[in-house]
CSV table of N, CA and C in Angstrom, one decimal:
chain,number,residue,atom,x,y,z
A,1,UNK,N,0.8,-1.2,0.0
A,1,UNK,CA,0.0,0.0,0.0
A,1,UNK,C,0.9,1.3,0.0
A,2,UNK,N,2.0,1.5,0.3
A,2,UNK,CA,3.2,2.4,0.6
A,2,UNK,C,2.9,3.7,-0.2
A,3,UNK,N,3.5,3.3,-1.3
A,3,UNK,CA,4.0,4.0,-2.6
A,3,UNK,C,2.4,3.9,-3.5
A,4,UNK,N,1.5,3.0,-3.4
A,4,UNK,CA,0.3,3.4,-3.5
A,4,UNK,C,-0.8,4.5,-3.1
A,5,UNK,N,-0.5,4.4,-2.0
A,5,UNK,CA,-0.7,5.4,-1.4
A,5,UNK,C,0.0,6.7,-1.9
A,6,UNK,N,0.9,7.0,-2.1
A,6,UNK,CA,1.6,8.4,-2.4
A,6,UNK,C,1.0,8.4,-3.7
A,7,UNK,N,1.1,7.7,-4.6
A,7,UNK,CA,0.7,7.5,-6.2
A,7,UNK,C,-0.8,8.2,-5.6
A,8,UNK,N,-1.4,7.9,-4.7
A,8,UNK,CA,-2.9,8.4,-5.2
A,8,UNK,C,-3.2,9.0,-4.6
A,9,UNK,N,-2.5,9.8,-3.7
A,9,UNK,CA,-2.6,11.0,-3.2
A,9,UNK,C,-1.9,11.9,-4.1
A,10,UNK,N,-1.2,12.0,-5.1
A,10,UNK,CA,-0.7,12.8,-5.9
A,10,UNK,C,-1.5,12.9,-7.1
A,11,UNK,N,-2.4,12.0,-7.0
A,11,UNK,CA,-3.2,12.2,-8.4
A,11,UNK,C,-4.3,12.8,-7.7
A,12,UNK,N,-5.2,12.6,-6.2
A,12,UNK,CA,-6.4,13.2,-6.1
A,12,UNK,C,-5.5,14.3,-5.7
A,13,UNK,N,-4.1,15.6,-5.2
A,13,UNK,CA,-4.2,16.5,-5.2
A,13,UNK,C,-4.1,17.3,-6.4
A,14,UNK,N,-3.7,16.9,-7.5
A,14,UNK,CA,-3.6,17.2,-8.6
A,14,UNK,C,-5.0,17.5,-9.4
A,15,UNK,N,-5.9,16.2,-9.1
A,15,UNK,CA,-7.3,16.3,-9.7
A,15,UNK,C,-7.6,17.8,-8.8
A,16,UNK,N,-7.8,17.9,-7.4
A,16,UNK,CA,-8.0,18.7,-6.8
A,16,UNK,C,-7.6,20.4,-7.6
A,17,UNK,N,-6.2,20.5,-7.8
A,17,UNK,CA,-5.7,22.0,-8.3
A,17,UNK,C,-5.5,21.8,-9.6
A,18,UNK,N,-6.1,21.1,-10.6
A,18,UNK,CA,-6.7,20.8,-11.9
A,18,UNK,C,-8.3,21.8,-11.6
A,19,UNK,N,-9.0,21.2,-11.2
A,19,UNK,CA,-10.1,21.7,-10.8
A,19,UNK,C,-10.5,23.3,-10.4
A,20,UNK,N,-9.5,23.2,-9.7
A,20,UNK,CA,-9.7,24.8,-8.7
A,20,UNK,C,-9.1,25.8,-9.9
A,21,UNK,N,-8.0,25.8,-10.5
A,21,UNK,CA,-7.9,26.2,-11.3
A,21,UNK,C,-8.6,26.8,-12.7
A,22,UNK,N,-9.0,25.5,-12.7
A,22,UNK,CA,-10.2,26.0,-13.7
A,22,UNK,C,-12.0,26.7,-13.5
A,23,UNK,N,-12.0,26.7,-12.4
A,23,UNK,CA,-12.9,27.1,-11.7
A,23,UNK,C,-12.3,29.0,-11.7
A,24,UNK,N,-11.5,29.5,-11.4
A,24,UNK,CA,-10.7,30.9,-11.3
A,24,UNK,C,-9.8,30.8,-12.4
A,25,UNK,N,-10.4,31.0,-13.8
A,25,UNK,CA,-9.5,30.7,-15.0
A,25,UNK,C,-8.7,32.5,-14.7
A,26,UNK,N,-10.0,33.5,-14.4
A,26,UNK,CA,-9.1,35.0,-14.4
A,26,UNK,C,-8.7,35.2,-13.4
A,27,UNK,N,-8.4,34.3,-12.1
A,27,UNK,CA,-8.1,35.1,-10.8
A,27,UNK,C,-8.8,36.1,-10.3
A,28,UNK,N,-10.2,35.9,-10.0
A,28,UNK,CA,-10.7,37.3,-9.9
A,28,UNK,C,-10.7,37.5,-8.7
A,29,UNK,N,-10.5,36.6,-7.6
A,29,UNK,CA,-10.1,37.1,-6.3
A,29,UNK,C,-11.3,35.6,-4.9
A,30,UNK,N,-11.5,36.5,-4.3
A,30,UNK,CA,-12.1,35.4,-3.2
A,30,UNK,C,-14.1,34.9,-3.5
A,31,UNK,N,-14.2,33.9,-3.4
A,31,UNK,CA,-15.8,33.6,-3.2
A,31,UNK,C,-16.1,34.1,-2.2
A,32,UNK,N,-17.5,34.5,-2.3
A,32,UNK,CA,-18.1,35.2,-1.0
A,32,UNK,C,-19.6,34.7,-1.0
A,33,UNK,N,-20.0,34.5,0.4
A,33,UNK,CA,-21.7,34.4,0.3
A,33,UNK,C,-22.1,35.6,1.3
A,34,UNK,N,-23.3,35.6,0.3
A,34,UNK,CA,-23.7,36.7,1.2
A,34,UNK,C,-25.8,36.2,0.9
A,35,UNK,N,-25.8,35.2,2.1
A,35,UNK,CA,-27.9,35.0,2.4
A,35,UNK,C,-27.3,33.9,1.3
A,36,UNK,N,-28.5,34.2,0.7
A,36,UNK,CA,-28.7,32.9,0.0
A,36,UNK,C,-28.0,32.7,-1.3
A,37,UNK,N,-26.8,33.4,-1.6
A,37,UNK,CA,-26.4,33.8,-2.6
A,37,UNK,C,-24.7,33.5,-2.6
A,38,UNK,N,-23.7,32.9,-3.8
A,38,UNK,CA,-23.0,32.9,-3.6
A,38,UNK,C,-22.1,33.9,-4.6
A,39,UNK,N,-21.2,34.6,-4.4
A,39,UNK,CA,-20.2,36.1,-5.9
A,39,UNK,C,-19.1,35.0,-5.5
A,40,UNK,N,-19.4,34.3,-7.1
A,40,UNK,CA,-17.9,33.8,-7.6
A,40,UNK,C,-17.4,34.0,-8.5
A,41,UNK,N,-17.2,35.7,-8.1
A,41,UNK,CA,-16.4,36.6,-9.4
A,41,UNK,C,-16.7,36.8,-10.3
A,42,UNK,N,-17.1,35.7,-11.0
A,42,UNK,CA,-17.3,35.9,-12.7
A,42,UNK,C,-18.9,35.6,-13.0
A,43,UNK,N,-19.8,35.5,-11.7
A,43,UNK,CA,-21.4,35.0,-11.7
A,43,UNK,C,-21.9,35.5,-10.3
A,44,UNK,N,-23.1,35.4,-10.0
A,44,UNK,CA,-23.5,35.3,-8.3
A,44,UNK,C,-24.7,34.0,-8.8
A,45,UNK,N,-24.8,33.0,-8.2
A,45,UNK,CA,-25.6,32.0,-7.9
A,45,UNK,C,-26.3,31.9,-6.5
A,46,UNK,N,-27.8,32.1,-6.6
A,46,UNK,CA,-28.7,32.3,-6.3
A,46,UNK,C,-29.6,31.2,-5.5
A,47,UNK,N,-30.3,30.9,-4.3
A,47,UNK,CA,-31.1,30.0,-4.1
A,47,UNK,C,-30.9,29.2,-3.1
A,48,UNK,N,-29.6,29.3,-2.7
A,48,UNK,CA,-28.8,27.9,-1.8
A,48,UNK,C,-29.0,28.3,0.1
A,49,UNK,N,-29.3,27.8,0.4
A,49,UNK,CA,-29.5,27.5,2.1
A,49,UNK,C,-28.3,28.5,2.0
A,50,UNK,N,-28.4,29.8,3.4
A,50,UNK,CA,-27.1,30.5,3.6
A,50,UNK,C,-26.2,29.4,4.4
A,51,UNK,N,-26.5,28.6,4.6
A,51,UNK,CA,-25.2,27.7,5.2
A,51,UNK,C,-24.2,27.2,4.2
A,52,UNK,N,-24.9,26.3,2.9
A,52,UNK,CA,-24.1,26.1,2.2
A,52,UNK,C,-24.0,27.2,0.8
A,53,UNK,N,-24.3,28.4,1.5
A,53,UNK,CA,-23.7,29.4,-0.1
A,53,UNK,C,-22.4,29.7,1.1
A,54,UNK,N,-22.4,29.7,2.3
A,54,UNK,CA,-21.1,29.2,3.2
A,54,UNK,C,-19.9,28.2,2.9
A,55,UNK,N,-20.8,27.2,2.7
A,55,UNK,CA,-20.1,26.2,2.5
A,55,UNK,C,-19.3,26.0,0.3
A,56,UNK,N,-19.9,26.4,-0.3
A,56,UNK,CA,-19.7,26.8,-1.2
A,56,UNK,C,-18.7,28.3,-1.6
A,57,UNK,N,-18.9,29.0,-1.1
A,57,UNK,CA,-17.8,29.9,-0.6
A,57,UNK,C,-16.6,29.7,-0.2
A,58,UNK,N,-16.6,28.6,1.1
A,58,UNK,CA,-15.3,28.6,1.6
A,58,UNK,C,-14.3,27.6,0.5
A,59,UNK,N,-14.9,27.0,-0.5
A,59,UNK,CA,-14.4,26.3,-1.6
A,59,UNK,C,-13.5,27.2,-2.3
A,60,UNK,N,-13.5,28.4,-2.2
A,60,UNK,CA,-12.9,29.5,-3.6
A,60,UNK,C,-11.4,28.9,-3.8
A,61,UNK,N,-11.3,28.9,-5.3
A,61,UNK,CA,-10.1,28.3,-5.9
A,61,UNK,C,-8.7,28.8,-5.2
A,62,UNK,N,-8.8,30.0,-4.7
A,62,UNK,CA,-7.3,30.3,-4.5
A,62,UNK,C,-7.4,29.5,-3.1
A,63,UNK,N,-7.9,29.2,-2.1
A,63,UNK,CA,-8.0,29.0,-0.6
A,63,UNK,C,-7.6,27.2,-1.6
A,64,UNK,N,-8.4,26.6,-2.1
A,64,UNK,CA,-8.2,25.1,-2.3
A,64,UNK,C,-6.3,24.9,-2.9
A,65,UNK,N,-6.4,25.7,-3.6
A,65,UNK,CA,-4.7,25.3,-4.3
A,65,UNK,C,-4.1,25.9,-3.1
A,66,UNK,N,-3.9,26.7,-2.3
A,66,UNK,CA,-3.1,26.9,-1.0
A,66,UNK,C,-3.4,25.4,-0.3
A,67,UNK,N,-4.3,25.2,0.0
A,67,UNK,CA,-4.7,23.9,1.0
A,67,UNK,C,-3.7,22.7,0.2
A,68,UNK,N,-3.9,22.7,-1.5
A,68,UNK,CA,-3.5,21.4,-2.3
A,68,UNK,C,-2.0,21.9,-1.8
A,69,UNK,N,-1.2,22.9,-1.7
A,69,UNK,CA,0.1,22.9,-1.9
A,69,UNK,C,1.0,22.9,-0.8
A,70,UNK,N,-0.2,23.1,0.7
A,70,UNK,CA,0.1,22.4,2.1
A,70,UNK,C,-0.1,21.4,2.3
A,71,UNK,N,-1.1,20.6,1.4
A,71,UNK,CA,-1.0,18.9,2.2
A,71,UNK,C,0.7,18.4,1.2
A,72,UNK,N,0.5,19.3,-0.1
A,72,UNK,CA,2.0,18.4,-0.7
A,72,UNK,C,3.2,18.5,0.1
A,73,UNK,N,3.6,20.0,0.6
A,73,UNK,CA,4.8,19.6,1.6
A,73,UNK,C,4.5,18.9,2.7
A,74,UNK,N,3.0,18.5,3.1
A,74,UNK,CA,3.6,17.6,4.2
A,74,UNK,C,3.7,16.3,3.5
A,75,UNK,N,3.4,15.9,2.5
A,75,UNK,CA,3.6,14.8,1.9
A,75,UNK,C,5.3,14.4,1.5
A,76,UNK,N,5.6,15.6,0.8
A,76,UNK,CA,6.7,15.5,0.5
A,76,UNK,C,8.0,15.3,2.3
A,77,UNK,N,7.7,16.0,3.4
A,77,UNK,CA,8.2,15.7,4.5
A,77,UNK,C,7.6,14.2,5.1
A,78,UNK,N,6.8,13.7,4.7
A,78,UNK,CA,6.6,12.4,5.5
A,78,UNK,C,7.0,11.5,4.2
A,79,UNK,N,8.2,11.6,3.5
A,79,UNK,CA,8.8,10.7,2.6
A,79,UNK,C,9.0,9.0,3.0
A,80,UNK,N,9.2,8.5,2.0
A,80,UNK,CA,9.9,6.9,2.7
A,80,UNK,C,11.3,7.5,3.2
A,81,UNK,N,11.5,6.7,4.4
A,81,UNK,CA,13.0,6.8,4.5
A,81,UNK,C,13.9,5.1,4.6
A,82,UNK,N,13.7,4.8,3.5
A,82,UNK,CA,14.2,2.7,3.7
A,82,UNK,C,14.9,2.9,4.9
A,83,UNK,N,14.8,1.5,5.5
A,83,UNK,CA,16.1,1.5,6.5
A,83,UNK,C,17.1,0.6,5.7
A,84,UNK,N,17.1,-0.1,4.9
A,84,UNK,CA,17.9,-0.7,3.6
A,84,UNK,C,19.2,0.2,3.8
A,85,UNK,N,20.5,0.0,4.6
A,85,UNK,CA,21.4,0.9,4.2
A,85,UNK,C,21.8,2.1,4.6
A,86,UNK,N,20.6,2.2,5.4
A,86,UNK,CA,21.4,3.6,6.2
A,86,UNK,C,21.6,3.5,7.7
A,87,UNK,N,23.1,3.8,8.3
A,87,UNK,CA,23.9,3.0,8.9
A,87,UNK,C,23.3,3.6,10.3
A,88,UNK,N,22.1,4.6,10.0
A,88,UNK,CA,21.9,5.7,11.5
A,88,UNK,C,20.5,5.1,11.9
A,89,UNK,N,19.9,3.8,11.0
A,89,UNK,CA,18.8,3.3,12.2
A,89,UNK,C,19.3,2.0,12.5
A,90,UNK,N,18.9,2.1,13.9
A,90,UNK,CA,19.4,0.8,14.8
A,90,UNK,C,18.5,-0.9,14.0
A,91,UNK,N,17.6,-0.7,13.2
A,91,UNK,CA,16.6,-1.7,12.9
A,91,UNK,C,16.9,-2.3,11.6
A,92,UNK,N,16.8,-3.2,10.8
A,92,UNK,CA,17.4,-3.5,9.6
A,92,UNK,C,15.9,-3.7,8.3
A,93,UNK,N,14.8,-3.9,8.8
A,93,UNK,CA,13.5,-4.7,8.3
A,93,UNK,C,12.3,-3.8,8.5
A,94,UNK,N,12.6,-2.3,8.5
A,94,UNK,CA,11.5,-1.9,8.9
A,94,UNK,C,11.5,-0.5,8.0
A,95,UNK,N,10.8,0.3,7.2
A,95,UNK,CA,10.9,1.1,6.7
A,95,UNK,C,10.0,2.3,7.3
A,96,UNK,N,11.0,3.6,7.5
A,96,UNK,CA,10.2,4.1,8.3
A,96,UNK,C,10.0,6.1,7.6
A,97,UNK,N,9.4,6.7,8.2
A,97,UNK,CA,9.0,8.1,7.7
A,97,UNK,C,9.9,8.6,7.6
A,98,UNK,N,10.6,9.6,7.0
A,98,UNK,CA,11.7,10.1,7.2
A,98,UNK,C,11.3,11.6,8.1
A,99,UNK,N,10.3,11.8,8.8
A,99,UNK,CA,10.6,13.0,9.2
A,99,UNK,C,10.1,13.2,10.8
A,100,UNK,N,9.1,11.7,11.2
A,100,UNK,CA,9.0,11.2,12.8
A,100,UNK,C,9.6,9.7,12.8
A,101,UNK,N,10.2,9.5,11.6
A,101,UNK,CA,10.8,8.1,12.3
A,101,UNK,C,9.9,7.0,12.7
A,102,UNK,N,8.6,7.2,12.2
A,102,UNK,CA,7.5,6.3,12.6
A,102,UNK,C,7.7,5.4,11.4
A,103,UNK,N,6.6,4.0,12.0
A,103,UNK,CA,6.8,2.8,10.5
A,103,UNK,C,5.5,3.6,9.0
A,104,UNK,N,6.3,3.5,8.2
A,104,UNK,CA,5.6,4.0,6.5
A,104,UNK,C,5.1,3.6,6.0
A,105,UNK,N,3.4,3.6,6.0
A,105,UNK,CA,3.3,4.7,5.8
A,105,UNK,C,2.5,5.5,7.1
A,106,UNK,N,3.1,6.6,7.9
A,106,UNK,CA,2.9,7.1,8.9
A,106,UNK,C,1.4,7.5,8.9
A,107,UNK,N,1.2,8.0,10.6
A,107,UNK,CA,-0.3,8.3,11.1
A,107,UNK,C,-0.7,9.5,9.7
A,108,UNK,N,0.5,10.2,9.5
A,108,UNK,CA,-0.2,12.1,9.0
A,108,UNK,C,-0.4,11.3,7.5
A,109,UNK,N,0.0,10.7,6.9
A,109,UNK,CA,0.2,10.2,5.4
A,109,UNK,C,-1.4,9.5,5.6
A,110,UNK,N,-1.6,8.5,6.7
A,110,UNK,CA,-2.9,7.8,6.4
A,110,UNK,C,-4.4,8.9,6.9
A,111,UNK,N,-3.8,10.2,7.6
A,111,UNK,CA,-4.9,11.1,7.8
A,111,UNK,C,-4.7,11.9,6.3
A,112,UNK,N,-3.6,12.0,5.5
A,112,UNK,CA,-4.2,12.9,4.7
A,112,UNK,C,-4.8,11.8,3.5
A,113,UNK,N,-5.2,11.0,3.5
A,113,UNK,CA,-5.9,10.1,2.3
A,113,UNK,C,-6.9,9.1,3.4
A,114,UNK,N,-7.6,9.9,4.5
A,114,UNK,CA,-8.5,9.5,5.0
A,114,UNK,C,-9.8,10.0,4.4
A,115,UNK,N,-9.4,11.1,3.8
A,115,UNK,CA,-10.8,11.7,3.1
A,115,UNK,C,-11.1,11.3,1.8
A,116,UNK,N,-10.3,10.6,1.5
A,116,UNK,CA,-10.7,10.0,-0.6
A,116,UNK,C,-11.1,8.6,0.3
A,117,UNK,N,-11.6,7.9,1.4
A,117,UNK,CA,-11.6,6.5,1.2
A,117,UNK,C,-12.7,5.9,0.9
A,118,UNK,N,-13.8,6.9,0.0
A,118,UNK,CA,-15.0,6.5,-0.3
A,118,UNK,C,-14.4,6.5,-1.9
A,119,UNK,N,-13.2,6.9,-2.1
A,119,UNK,CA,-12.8,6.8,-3.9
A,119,UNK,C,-12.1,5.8,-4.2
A,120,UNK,N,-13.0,5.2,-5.5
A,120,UNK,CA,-12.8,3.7,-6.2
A,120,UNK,C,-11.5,3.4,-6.0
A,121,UNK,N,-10.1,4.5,-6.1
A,121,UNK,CA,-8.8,3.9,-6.5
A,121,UNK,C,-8.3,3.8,-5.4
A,122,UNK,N,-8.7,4.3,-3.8
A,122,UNK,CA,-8.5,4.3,-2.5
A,122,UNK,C,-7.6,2.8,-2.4
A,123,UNK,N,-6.3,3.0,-1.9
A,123,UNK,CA,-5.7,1.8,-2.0
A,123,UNK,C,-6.2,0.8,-0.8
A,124,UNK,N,-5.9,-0.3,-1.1
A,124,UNK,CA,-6.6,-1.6,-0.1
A,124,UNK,C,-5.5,-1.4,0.9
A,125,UNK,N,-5.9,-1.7,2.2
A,125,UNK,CA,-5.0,-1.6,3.5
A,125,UNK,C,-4.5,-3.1,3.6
């Protein structure tokens, strides 16, 4: 599951800032609701429960690709670190995170692909 895992956490953040992007093709700045209504820059959509013209709001493209580009550096810090070879862990059989030293694929790696686990390509544990 290791490196499956990474594989498909790099493809749903990508789907993710594939999306958002094209969602703010001009950058026109932040979603906003205001009652039942949501201003997303380029439209205002109309009709929705003010909770989710909230909840639709807090979605705005620039806030998601910031979010996509903080789960990647923690991704990128909770790397494999084999123990295969490197002379500074005491253990020979166990492959571990390279940035808590925990066994790989670590707690923060299986919390950040706890939320795709209703998606088809969700790797098997």
């Amino acid at each position: 599951m290791s490196s499956d895992l990474v594989t498909f956490l790099h493809a749903r953040l990508d789907e993710e800032a594939d999306l958002a992007r094209r969602c703010d093709a001009d950058g026109c700045g932040m979603w906003t609701a205001h009652g039942h209504t949501v201003d997303l820059c380029q439209a205002e959509i109309s009709g929705f429960h003010p909770t989710i013209a909230l909840h639709v709001a807090l979605h705005d493209p620039a806030r998601v690709l910031r979010e996509v580009e903080a789960k990647r550096r923690v991704l990128d810090r909770h790397a494999l670190s084999p123990a295969t070879g490197d002379p500074e862990l005491p253990w020979e059989n166990r492959d571990d995170c390279q940035y808590d030293g925990e066994t790989w694929p670590c707690d923060d790696l299986l919390d950040l692909a706890s939320p795709y686990g209703d998606h088809p390509d969700y790797p098997e544990t």
